[in-house]
Tab-separated table of C-alpha atoms in Angstrom:
chain	number	residue	atom	x	y	z
D	1	ILE	CA	45.919	78.564	129.650
D	2	ALA	CA	45.557	78.192	126.435
D	3	LEU	CA	42.745	79.184	124.068
D	4	VAL	CA	41.369	76.587	121.044
D	5	GLY	CA	38.983	76.750	119.055
D	6	PRO	CA	37.433	77.134	115.588
D	7	THR	CA	38.634	80.108	113.312
D	8	GLY	CA	37.229	83.497	114.039
D	9	SER	CA	35.576	82.205	117.080
D	10	GLY	CA	37.785	85.303	118.925
D	11	LYS	CA	40.769	83.567	120.875
D	12	THR	CA	43.223	86.147	120.017
D	13	THR	CA	41.014	88.993	120.797
D	14	THR	CA	40.018	87.477	123.994
D	15	LEU	CA	43.423	86.693	125.044
D	16	ALA	CA	44.559	90.442	124.410
D	17	LYS	CA	41.194	90.896	126.857
D	18	LEU	CA	42.270	88.214	129.365
D	19	ALA	CA	45.850	89.593	129.394
D	20	ASN	CA	44.793	93.163	130.129
D	21	HIS	CA	41.542	93.482	132.390
D	22	PRO	CA	42.578	94.640	135.591
D	23	ASP	CA	40.147	92.287	137.576
D	24	VAL	CA	41.440	88.720	135.848
D	25	PHE	CA	45.081	88.429	137.018
D	26	GLY	CA	45.508	91.513	139.057
D	27	GLN	CA	49.217	92.261	139.622
D	28	LEU	CA	50.399	89.172	138.339
D	29	ALA	CA	53.003	89.047	135.952
D	30	VAL	CA	51.552	87.866	132.806
D	31	GLY	CA	53.430	86.498	129.595
D	32	LEU	CA	52.064	85.261	125.957
D	33	ILE	CA	52.924	82.478	123.719
D	34	CYS	CA	51.845	82.673	120.047
D	35	LEU	CA	51.177	79.341	118.574
D	36	ASP	CA	49.258	80.782	115.360
D	37	THR	CA	51.741	80.756	113.229
D	38	TYR	CA	49.239	79.995	110.387
D	39	ARG	CA	46.616	82.415	109.933
D	40	VAL	CA	47.919	85.490	107.399
D	41	GLY	CA	48.589	88.430	109.966
D	42	ALA	CA	48.084	86.133	113.677
D	43	VAL	CA	51.737	87.171	114.558
D	44	GLU	CA	51.570	90.820	113.888
D	45	GLN	CA	48.303	90.690	115.609
D	46	ALA	CA	49.508	88.903	118.473
D	47	ARG	CA	52.686	91.078	118.631
D	48	ALA	CA	50.806	94.016	118.431
D	49	TYR	CA	48.659	93.418	121.325
D	50	ALA	CA	51.862	92.482	123.445
D	51	GLU	CA	53.781	95.754	122.309
D	52	LEU	CA	50.318	97.779	123.718
D	53	SER	CA	50.212	95.606	126.940
D	54	ARG	CA	53.646	95.884	127.234
D	55	LEU	CA	54.018	92.378	128.132
D	56	PRO	CA	56.362	89.508	126.982
D	57	LEU	CA	55.405	87.542	123.837
D	58	GLU	CA	57.154	84.419	122.631
D	59	VAL	CA	56.129	83.448	119.095
D	60	VAL	CA	56.295	79.347	118.708
D	61	TYR	CA	56.799	78.561	115.254
D	62	GLU	CA	57.553	74.601	115.577
D	63	ALA	CA	58.211	72.329	118.570
D	64	GLY	CA	61.942	73.110	118.925
D	65	ASP	CA	60.975	76.878	119.795
D	66	LEU	CA	58.559	75.761	122.717
D	67	ALA	CA	61.209	74.999	125.413
D	68	ARG	CA	62.782	78.361	124.736
D	69	ALA	CA	59.674	80.270	124.702
D	70	GLN	CA	58.962	78.735	128.481
D	71	HIS	CA	62.253	79.567	129.659
D	72	ARG	CA	62.027	83.254	128.401
D	73	LEU	CA	58.610	83.240	130.328
D	74	ARG	CA	59.628	81.304	133.389
D	75	ASP	CA	59.381	84.685	135.431
D	76	CYS	CA	55.659	85.096	134.209
D	77	GLU	CA	53.212	83.975	136.769
D	78	ILE	CA	50.430	83.498	134.175
D	79	VAL	CA	51.195	82.330	130.593
D	80	LEU	CA	48.415	82.674	128.232
D	81	VAL	CA	48.505	80.713	124.891
D	82	ASP	CA	46.995	81.565	121.410
D	83	THR	CA	46.306	79.054	119.131
D	84	ALA	CA	45.473	78.756	115.378
D	85	GLY	CA	42.062	78.022	114.292
D	86	ARG	CA	41.611	74.732	112.561
D	87	ALA	CA	38.941	73.332	109.631
D	88	PRO	CA	37.336	70.341	110.444
D	89	SER	CA	38.613	68.817	107.378
D	90	ARG	CA	42.275	68.971	108.497
D	91	PRO	CA	42.882	66.561	111.552
D	92	GLY	CA	46.348	66.633	110.939
D	93	ASP	CA	46.613	70.476	112.052
D	94	LEU	CA	45.093	69.305	115.386
D	95	ARG	CA	47.403	66.567	116.018
D	96	GLU	CA	50.227	69.302	115.605
D	97	MET	CA	48.394	71.564	118.118
D	98	ARG	CA	47.962	68.449	120.501
D	99	GLU	CA	51.476	67.785	120.765
D	100	LEU	CA	52.653	71.599	121.101
D	101	LEU	CA	50.163	71.514	123.899
D	102	ARG	CA	51.288	68.192	125.787
D	103	ASP	CA	54.386	69.624	125.900
D	104	LEU	CA	53.276	73.002	127.223
D	105	VAL	CA	51.237	71.159	129.798
D	106	PRO	CA	48.197	73.780	130.097
D	107	ALA	CA	46.528	73.924	133.768
D	108	GLU	CA	43.490	75.079	131.822
D	109	VAL	CA	42.305	74.967	128.191
D	110	HIS	CA	39.275	77.436	127.376
D	111	LEU	CA	37.383	76.562	123.936
D	112	THR	CA	35.968	79.396	122.627
D	113	LEU	CA	32.937	79.383	120.931
D	114	PRO	CA	31.266	82.136	119.277
D	115	ALA	CA	27.519	83.100	120.369
D	116	GLY	CA	25.070	82.713	117.528
D	117	LEU	CA	26.628	78.798	116.382
D	118	ASP	CA	24.000	76.186	115.752
D	119	PRO	CA	23.762	73.497	118.386
D	120	ARG	CA	25.043	70.925	116.214
D	121	ARG	CA	28.503	73.001	115.074
D	122	ALA	CA	28.707	73.779	118.758
D	123	ARG	CA	28.701	70.273	119.590
D	124	ALA	CA	31.096	69.456	116.430
D	125	ALA	CA	33.451	71.976	117.210
D	126	LEU	CA	33.507	70.359	121.212
D	127	ALA	CA	34.056	66.850	119.742
D	128	GLN	CA	36.924	68.227	117.488
D	129	HIS	CA	38.657	69.901	119.910
D	130	ARG	CA	38.332	67.529	122.660
D	131	VAL	CA	41.722	65.897	121.721
D	132	LEU	CA	43.142	69.253	123.118
D	133	GLY	CA	42.467	68.753	126.441
D	134	VAL	CA	39.689	70.950	126.691
D	135	THR	CA	38.957	71.729	130.635
D	136	HIS	CA	36.444	75.116	130.041
D	137	VAL	CA	34.438	76.727	127.543
D	138	LEU	CA	34.343	80.425	126.652
D	139	ALA	CA	31.661	82.350	125.315
D	140	THR	CA	32.437	85.039	122.619
D	141	LYS	CA	30.892	87.571	120.494
D	142	MET	CA	27.848	87.593	123.352
D	143	ASP	CA	27.102	91.069	121.978
D	144	GLU	CA	26.392	89.909	118.661
D	145	PHE	CA	23.370	87.345	120.180
D	146	PRO	CA	23.030	88.230	123.627
D	147	GLN	CA	19.935	86.006	124.230
D	148	ASP	CA	21.805	82.823	122.994
D	149	ARG	CA	21.859	80.017	125.250
D	150	VAL	CA	23.975	77.488	122.780
D	151	VAL	CA	27.697	77.992	124.567
D	152	ARG	CA	25.941	77.583	128.434
D	153	GLU	CA	23.909	74.565	127.569
D	154	LEU	CA	26.639	72.829	125.686
D	155	ALA	CA	29.146	73.627	128.861
D	156	ALA	CA	26.307	72.447	130.960
D	157	GLU	CA	25.720	69.282	129.183
D	158	HIS	CA	29.409	68.285	129.413
D	159	MET	CA	29.848	69.392	132.678
D	160	LEU	CA	32.936	72.259	131.507
D	161	PRO	CA	32.784	75.187	133.615
D	162	MET	CA	32.664	78.614	132.283
D	163	ARG	CA	34.727	81.741	133.734
D	164	TRP	CA	34.800	84.251	130.917
D	165	MET	CA	32.688	85.336	128.483
D	166	THR	CA	33.213	88.159	125.674
D	167	THR	CA	30.645	90.857	125.109
D	168	GLY	CA	32.035	93.159	122.208
D	169	GLN	CA	35.716	93.914	120.497
D	170	GLU	CA	36.789	96.754	122.893
D	171	VAL	CA	39.808	95.729	124.884
D	172	PRO	CA	39.758	94.745	127.854
D	173	ALA	CA	36.348	96.221	128.654
D	174	ASP	CA	34.182	94.015	126.623
D	175	LEU	CA	34.926	91.120	129.054
D	176	ALA	CA	32.731	89.761	131.743
D	177	TRP	CA	32.762	86.925	134.234
D	178	ALA	CA	30.471	84.287	132.761
D	179	GLY	CA	29.104	83.668	136.466
D	180	GLU	CA	27.362	86.546	136.362
D	181	TRP	CA	25.556	85.547	133.436
D	182	LEU	CA	24.612	81.988	134.144
D	183	SER	CA	23.336	83.349	137.298
D	184	GLN	CA	20.980	85.863	135.093
D	185	GLU	CA	20.059	83.133	133.186
D	186	ALA	CA	19.025	80.599	136.215
D	187	ALA	CA	16.919	83.467	137.738
């Protein structure tokens, strides 16, 4: 499962929540891959979460590292992939990420979008990240804008399922099933 999205959308923290929440993957063996070697401190943050969680972590600096990383995580039933957020002004960065994800072949690619985004920016983020094979939308930072509907409406408009959402910074507690939120919104 890969998490993609704009810079600052909460991908790394969400990955830690997913990896550690007892109701998400239960007793399945989880491993982590960090593709975010671009942001200052990203690898250190991923290592800290992996160490605290006692989960194996592989850092991929270039395409040649990918096969080794996958081989080392071969016993993991779930592999969570953290990616770098990229600016829309740098389309070449997305091409590189697309190639890495193509080689990884994730079953799911969740676009993380923070609550409070202007609808035009949310649509632009989805359009930009579609090349990465987005299969789901994941609302983050819902604690900051609890009544925001932009991410939900975008997901519905593009018929992309939402499985999870984040509601704060606490790992792993501030992760919720999006289905509960969506059913409350419909009521």
